[in-house]
């Protein structure tokens, strides 16, 4: 993308698409670039609702009818006192210190998951064919991974926030960052699945019992991680909206108004569902895959000189074809799963079957 920016002389995702495919390319990109972070914000609220409610129930021995055990109320408090103030920042660079804090918390959560990998294996029941290498769920999983690694929508916001930015500096930073993120994600995935196999939920922390205090600390840390990531997506969503409306230099009232509208709409959508896996899969195949694989590759193929089958362009061509295949097959599978009813595996608000209820009540007492 940065190479395409140099070729087109424009340093925005929309600018690259417009230089490559004209106004239709600009419109398609703007729509997807808005949808992806918007749905991501919804999923972040779902995670916060899942995790903080469990911590509150355990910490304060709350009843299910308590106000602080309700997802909508907990997410509303987090929105009011944490996400809205952070989302009101105009500059991505001002969120850098919060991003560092988020990274530290992620490493703490990973440590907790690795500890539990060797301590609760006897509690979790075995599932049949748990270690089959791949099945039909592989394609939606690629969509979820695309969601996890999709940062293309804020590439130039990040690029412009780097002092002395150049192609060399950018290449070095992105390769290191993505490599570290890959290793961490791999450890999360392998350790999480090895612990729960066929019982694993879309939100991994949903699998741990409510009385597990170590994992309650991890839940709390994860909630803060999500709350600190949320403003970055909000900034991108707001930026796309302002660009489409040609309001690059918004007044303070417009800035606050757009921010509040985006945050509140995502809040109300997020309290209508608690099934994180479906949200991530849909966002992955509908927005993340096109944004990460298809559109950057197509724009580069259009802007770079030479044959489409040249050695220089073959990687981009392969990337585009891969993205089209994953998006098409993934969408078909998700729609089939929704129609057949096999998508409803969410266990929010309920202790997992292998969590001993008597032990839970005894621990609380």
Coordinates of C-alpha atoms in Angstrom, one line a residue:
X1 CA 0.0 0.0 0.0
X2 CA 2.8 2.4 0.8
X3 CA 4.4 1.5 -2.5
X4 CA 1.1 2.2 -4.3
X5 CA 0.9 5.5 -2.4
X6 CA 4.3 6.5 -3.9
X7 CA 3.2 5.4 -7.4
X8 CA 0.0 7.4 -7.3
X9 CA 1.3 10.3 -5.3
X10 CA -1.6 10.1 -2.8
X11 CA -1.2 9.0 0.8
X12 CA -4.6 7.6 1.7
X13 CA -6.3 4.3 1.1
X14 CA -9.2 6.2 -0.6
X15 CA -6.7 8.1 -2.7
X16 CA -5.0 4.9 -3.9
X17 CA -8.4 3.3 -4.9
X18 CA -9.5 6.5 -6.7
X19 CA -6.3 6.7 -8.6
X20 CA -6.6 3.1 -9.6
X21 CA -10.4 2.7 -10.3
X22 CA -11.8 6.2 -10.2
X23 CA -14.8 7.3 -8.2
X24 CA -16.4 3.8 -8.0
X25 CA -13.3 2.5 -6.4
X26 CA -13.3 5.3 -3.9
X27 CA -17.0 4.6 -2.9
X28 CA -16.4 0.8 -2.5
X29 CA -13.4 1.3 -0.4
X30 CA -15.0 4.0 1.8
X31 CA -17.9 1.7 2.5
X32 CA -15.7 -1.2 3.5
X33 CA -13.3 1.0 5.4
X34 CA -16.2 2.3 7.4
X35 CA -17.9 -1.1 8.0
X36 CA -14.7 -2.9 9.2
X37 CA -13.8 -0.7 12.2
X38 CA -17.5 -0.1 12.9
X39 CA -18.2 -3.8 13.3
X40 CA -14.9 -4.2 15.2
X41 CA -16.1 -1.6 17.7
X42 CA -19.3 -3.7 18.1
X43 CA -17.3 -6.8 18.8
X44 CA -15.1 -5.0 21.3
X45 CA -18.2 -4.0 23.3
X46 CA -19.4 -7.7 23.2
X47 CA -16.1 -8.8 24.7
X48 CA -16.2 -6.1 27.4
X49 CA -19.7 -7.2 28.3
X50 CA -18.7 -10.9 28.4
X51 CA -15.6 -10.4 30.6
X52 CA -16.4 -7.6 33.0
X53 CA -19.8 -9.0 34.0
X54 CA -18.1 -12.3 35.1
X55 CA -15.5 -10.4 37.1
X56 CA -18.2 -8.3 38.8
X57 CA -20.2 -11.4 39.7
X58 CA -17.1 -13.2 41.2
X59 CA -15.6 -10.1 42.9
X60 CA -18.8 -8.8 44.5
X61 CA -20.8 -12.1 44.8
X62 CA -23.6 -10.6 42.7
X63 CA -26.9 -12.2 41.8
X64 CA -27.9 -12.6 38.2
X65 CA -30.5 -9.9 38.7
X66 CA -28.0 -7.3 39.9
X67 CA -27.5 -4.2 37.7
X68 CA -23.7 -4.7 37.6
X69 CA -24.2 -8.3 36.3
X70 CA -26.1 -7.0 33.2
X71 CA -24.1 -6.6 30.0
X72 CA -25.9 -3.6 28.8
X73 CA -25.3 -1.6 32.0
X74 CA -21.6 -2.7 32.3
X75 CA -20.8 -1.8 28.6
X76 CA -22.7 1.5 29.1
X77 CA -20.5 2.5 32.0
X78 CA -17.3 1.5 30.1
X79 CA -18.5 3.6 27.1
X80 CA -19.4 6.6 29.2
X81 CA -16.3 6.8 31.3
X82 CA -13.5 5.2 29.2
X83 CA -14.2 4.9 25.5
X84 CA -15.9 8.2 24.9
X85 CA -13.1 10.3 26.5
X86 CA -10.4 8.4 24.6
X87 CA -12.4 8.5 21.3
X88 CA -12.5 12.3 21.5
X89 CA -8.8 12.5 20.7
X90 CA -8.2 13.8 17.2
X91 CA -4.6 12.6 16.8
X92 CA -3.7 8.9 16.6
X93 CA -0.2 9.7 18.0
X94 CA -1.8 10.7 21.3
X95 CA -3.1 7.2 21.7
X96 CA 0.4 5.6 21.4
X97 CA 1.0 5.3 25.2
X98 CA -2.3 3.6 25.6
X99 CA -1.4 1.1 22.8
X100 CA 1.8 0.3 24.7
X101 CA -0.2 -0.4 27.9
X102 CA -2.5 -2.6 25.8
X103 CA 0.5 -4.7 24.6
X104 CA 1.7 -5.3 28.1
X105 CA -1.8 -6.5 29.1
X106 CA -1.9 -8.9 26.2
X107 CA 1.3 -10.5 27.3
X108 CA -0.1 -10.9 30.8
X109 CA -3.2 -12.6 29.4
X110 CA -1.1 -14.9 27.4
X111 CA 0.9 -15.9 30.4
X112 CA -2.3 -16.7 32.3
X113 CA -3.6 -18.9 29.5
X114 CA -0.3 -20.8 29.3
X115 CA -0.4 -21.4 33.1
X116 CA -3.9 -22.8 32.9
X117 CA -3.0 -25.0 29.9
X118 CA -1.3 -27.4 32.3
X119 CA -3.6 -27.1 35.3
X120 CA -7.2 -27.7 34.1
X121 CA -6.8 -30.4 31.5
X122 CA -8.5 -33.0 33.7
X123 CA -11.5 -30.7 34.2
X124 CA -12.3 -30.2 30.5
X125 CA -14.0 -33.2 28.8
X126 CA -12.4 -34.7 25.7
X127 CA -14.1 -34.1 22.3
X128 CA -14.1 -36.6 19.4
X129 CA -11.7 -35.9 16.5
X130 CA -10.5 -32.8 18.3
X131 CA -7.1 -32.9 16.6
X132 CA -8.2 -33.4 13.0
X133 CA -5.9 -31.1 11.1
X134 CA -8.6 -29.1 9.2
X135 CA -12.3 -29.1 8.4
X136 CA -14.9 -26.8 6.8
X137 CA -14.4 -24.3 9.5
X138 CA -10.9 -23.4 8.2
X139 CA -12.2 -20.8 5.7
X140 CA -14.2 -18.8 8.3
X141 CA -11.1 -19.1 10.5
X142 CA -9.0 -17.4 7.8
X143 CA -11.6 -14.6 7.8
X144 CA -11.2 -14.2 11.6
X145 CA -7.4 -14.1 11.2
X146 CA -7.8 -11.5 8.5
X147 CA -9.9 -9.5 11.0
X148 CA -7.1 -9.9 13.6
X149 CA -4.3 -8.7 11.3
X150 CA -6.3 -6.1 9.3
X151 CA -4.6 -2.8 9.9
X152 CA -4.8 -1.6 6.2
X153 CA -7.5 0.9 6.9
X154 CA -5.2 3.0 9.2
X155 CA -1.9 2.4 7.3
X156 CA -1.5 6.0 6.3
X157 CA -2.7 7.4 9.7
X158 CA 0.1 5.3 11.2
X159 CA 2.6 6.2 8.5
X160 CA 2.1 9.9 9.0
X161 CA 2.5 9.6 12.7
X162 CA 6.1 8.2 12.4
X163 CA 8.9 10.8 12.6
X164 CA 11.1 10.6 9.5
X165 CA 8.8 8.1 7.8
X166 CA 10.2 6.4 4.7
X167 CA 9.6 3.2 2.8
X168 CA 12.6 1.5 4.5
X169 CA 11.5 2.6 8.0
X170 CA 7.9 1.5 7.3
X171 CA 9.0 -1.9 6.0
X172 CA 11.1 -2.6 9.0
X173 CA 8.4 -1.5 11.5
X174 CA 5.6 -3.5 9.8
X175 CA 7.6 -6.7 9.4
X176 CA 8.7 -6.6 13.1
X177 CA 5.2 -5.7 14.3
X178 CA 3.3 -8.3 12.2
X179 CA 5.9 -11.0 13.1
X180 CA 5.4 -10.4 16.9
X181 CA 1.6 -10.3 16.5
X182 CA 1.7 -13.6 14.6
X183 CA 3.7 -15.3 17.3
X184 CA 1.4 -14.0 20.0
X185 CA -1.7 -15.0 18.1
X186 CA -0.3 -18.4 17.4
X187 CA 0.4 -19.0 21.1
X188 CA -3.1 -17.8 22.0
X189 CA -4.7 -20.1 19.4
X190 CA -2.7 -23.2 20.1
X191 CA -2.8 -22.9 23.9
X192 CA -6.5 -22.0 23.9
X193 CA -7.5 -24.8 21.7
X194 CA -5.2 -27.4 23.4
X195 CA -6.9 -26.5 26.6
X196 CA -10.6 -26.8 25.5
X197 CA -10.5 -28.5 22.0
X198 CA -14.1 -28.9 20.8
X199 CA -15.5 -26.9 23.7
X200 CA -13.7 -23.7 22.8
X201 CA -15.9 -20.6 22.4
X202 CA -15.5 -17.6 20.1
X203 CA -14.3 -15.6 23.1
X204 CA -11.7 -17.8 24.6
X205 CA -12.0 -16.4 28.1
X206 CA -15.7 -17.5 28.1
X207 CA -14.3 -21.1 28.6
X208 CA -12.8 -20.5 32.0
X209 CA -14.9 -21.0 35.1
X210 CA -16.2 -18.0 36.9
X211 CA -14.5 -18.9 40.2
X212 CA -11.0 -19.0 38.5
X213 CA -9.4 -15.9 40.0
X214 CA -6.3 -16.0 37.8
X215 CA -8.5 -15.9 34.7
X216 CA -10.7 -13.3 36.2
X217 CA -7.5 -11.1 36.4
X218 CA -6.9 -12.0 32.7
X219 CA -10.5 -11.1 31.9
X220 CA -10.1 -7.7 33.6
X221 CA -6.8 -7.1 31.7
X222 CA -8.4 -8.2 28.4
X223 CA -11.3 -5.7 29.0
X224 CA -8.8 -2.9 29.4
X225 CA -6.9 -4.0 26.3
X226 CA -10.1 -3.9 24.3
X227 CA -11.1 -0.5 25.7
X228 CA -7.7 0.9 24.8
X229 CA -8.0 -0.5 21.2
X230 CA -11.5 0.7 20.6
X231 CA -10.6 4.4 20.2
X232 CA -8.2 3.6 17.3
X233 CA -11.1 2.0 15.4
X234 CA -13.3 4.9 16.3
X235 CA -10.8 7.4 15.0
X236 CA -10.6 5.5 11.6
X237 CA -14.4 5.3 11.4
X238 CA -14.8 9.0 12.1
X239 CA -12.0 9.8 9.6
X240 CA -13.7 7.9 6.8
X241 CA -17.0 9.5 7.5
X242 CA -15.5 13.0 7.5
X243 CA -13.7 12.3 4.3
X244 CA -16.9 11.1 2.6
X245 CA -18.7 14.2 3.8
X246 CA -15.8 16.5 2.8
X247 CA -15.5 17.7 6.3
X248 CA -11.8 17.4 6.7
X249 CA -11.6 20.4 9.1
X250 CA -14.5 19.7 11.3
X251 CA -15.5 22.1 14.1
X252 CA -15.3 21.0 17.7
X253 CA -19.1 20.6 17.8
X254 CA -19.0 18.4 14.6
X255 CA -16.1 16.4 16.0
X256 CA -17.9 15.7 19.3
X257 CA -21.2 15.0 17.5
X258 CA -19.8 12.5 15.0
X259 CA -17.8 10.7 17.8
X260 CA -20.8 10.4 20.1
X261 CA -23.0 9.2 17.2
X262 CA -20.6 6.4 16.2
X263 CA -19.9 5.3 19.8
X264 CA -23.6 5.2 20.8
X265 CA -24.7 3.4 17.7
X266 CA -22.1 0.7 18.2
X267 CA -23.2 0.4 21.8
X268 CA -26.8 -0.2 21.0
X269 CA -26.0 -2.8 18.3
X270 CA -23.6 -4.6 20.7
X271 CA -26.2 -5.2 23.4
X272 CA -28.4 -7.0 20.9
X273 CA -26.1 -10.0 20.6
X274 CA -23.5 -11.9 22.7
X275 CA -22.2 -14.2 20.0
X276 CA -18.7 -12.9 19.2
X277 CA -17.7 -15.7 16.8
X278 CA -20.4 -14.9 14.3
X279 CA -19.6 -11.1 14.4
X280 CA -15.9 -11.8 13.8
X281 CA -16.6 -14.2 10.9
X282 CA -18.9 -11.8 9.1
X283 CA -16.6 -8.9 9.6
X284 CA -13.7 -11.1 8.4
X285 CA -15.2 -12.2 5.1
X286 CA -17.2 -9.1 4.3
X287 CA -14.7 -6.4 5.1
X288 CA -11.4 -7.6 6.5
X289 CA -10.6 -10.0 3.6
X290 CA -11.3 -7.5 0.8
X291 CA -9.5 -4.7 2.7
X292 CA -6.5 -6.8 3.6
X293 CA -6.1 -9.0 0.5
X294 CA -8.2 -8.0 -2.5
X295 CA -8.2 -4.2 -2.8
X296 CA -4.5 -3.5 -2.0
X297 CA -3.4 -6.2 -4.4
X298 CA -5.8 -4.9 -7.2
X299 CA -4.7 -1.3 -6.8
X300 CA -1.0 -2.3 -6.9
X301 CA -1.6 -4.4 -10.1
X302 CA -3.3 -1.4 -11.6
X303 CA -0.7 1.2 -10.7
X304 CA 2.5 -0.7 -11.2
X305 CA 3.8 -0.8 -14.7
X306 CA 4.3 -4.0 -16.6
X307 CA 2.4 -7.2 -17.4
X308 CA 0.0 -8.6 -14.8
X309 CA 1.9 -11.9 -15.0
X310 CA 5.3 -10.3 -14.5
X311 CA 7.5 -11.6 -11.7
X312 CA 7.1 -8.4 -9.8
X313 CA 3.3 -8.6 -9.9
X314 CA 2.7 -12.3 -9.4
X315 CA 2.6 -12.1 -5.5
X316 CA -0.1 -9.4 -5.7
X317 CA -2.1 -11.5 -8.2
X318 CA -1.9 -14.5 -6.0
X319 CA -3.0 -12.4 -3.0
X320 CA -6.0 -11.1 -4.9
X321 CA -7.1 -14.5 -6.0
X322 CA -6.7 -16.0 -2.5
X323 CA -8.8 -13.2 -1.1
X324 CA -11.6 -13.7 -3.6
X325 CA -11.7 -17.4 -2.9
X326 CA -11.8 -17.0 0.9
X327 CA -14.4 -14.2 0.8
X328 CA -16.7 -16.2 -1.5
X329 CA -16.4 -19.6 0.3
X330 CA -16.5 -18.0 3.7
X331 CA -19.7 -16.1 3.1
X332 CA -21.4 -19.2 1.7
X333 CA -20.5 -21.2 4.8
X334 CA -21.6 -18.5 7.2
X335 CA -25.0 -18.1 5.5
X336 CA -25.5 -21.9 5.5
X337 CA -24.6 -22.1 9.2
X338 CA -27.0 -19.3 10.0
X339 CA -29.8 -20.9 8.0
X340 CA -29.2 -24.4 9.5
X341 CA -29.1 -23.0 13.1
X342 CA -25.6 -24.5 13.7
X343 CA -24.1 -21.1 14.5
X344 CA -25.6 -20.8 17.9
X345 CA -22.9 -22.2 20.2
X346 CA -22.6 -19.1 22.4
X347 CA -22.5 -19.8 26.1
X348 CA -22.6 -16.3 27.5
X349 CA -24.1 -15.8 30.9
X350 CA -23.8 -19.5 31.7
X351 CA -21.1 -21.5 33.4
X352 CA -19.5 -24.1 31.0
X353 CA -20.9 -27.6 31.7
X354 CA -17.5 -28.8 33.1
X355 CA -17.5 -26.0 35.7
X356 CA -18.7 -27.6 38.9
X357 CA -21.6 -25.5 40.2
X358 CA -21.1 -26.7 43.8
X359 CA -17.5 -25.7 43.7
X360 CA -18.5 -22.3 42.3
X361 CA -20.9 -21.6 45.1
X362 CA -18.5 -22.9 47.7
X363 CA -15.7 -20.7 46.4
X364 CA -18.0 -17.6 46.5
X365 CA -18.9 -18.3 50.0

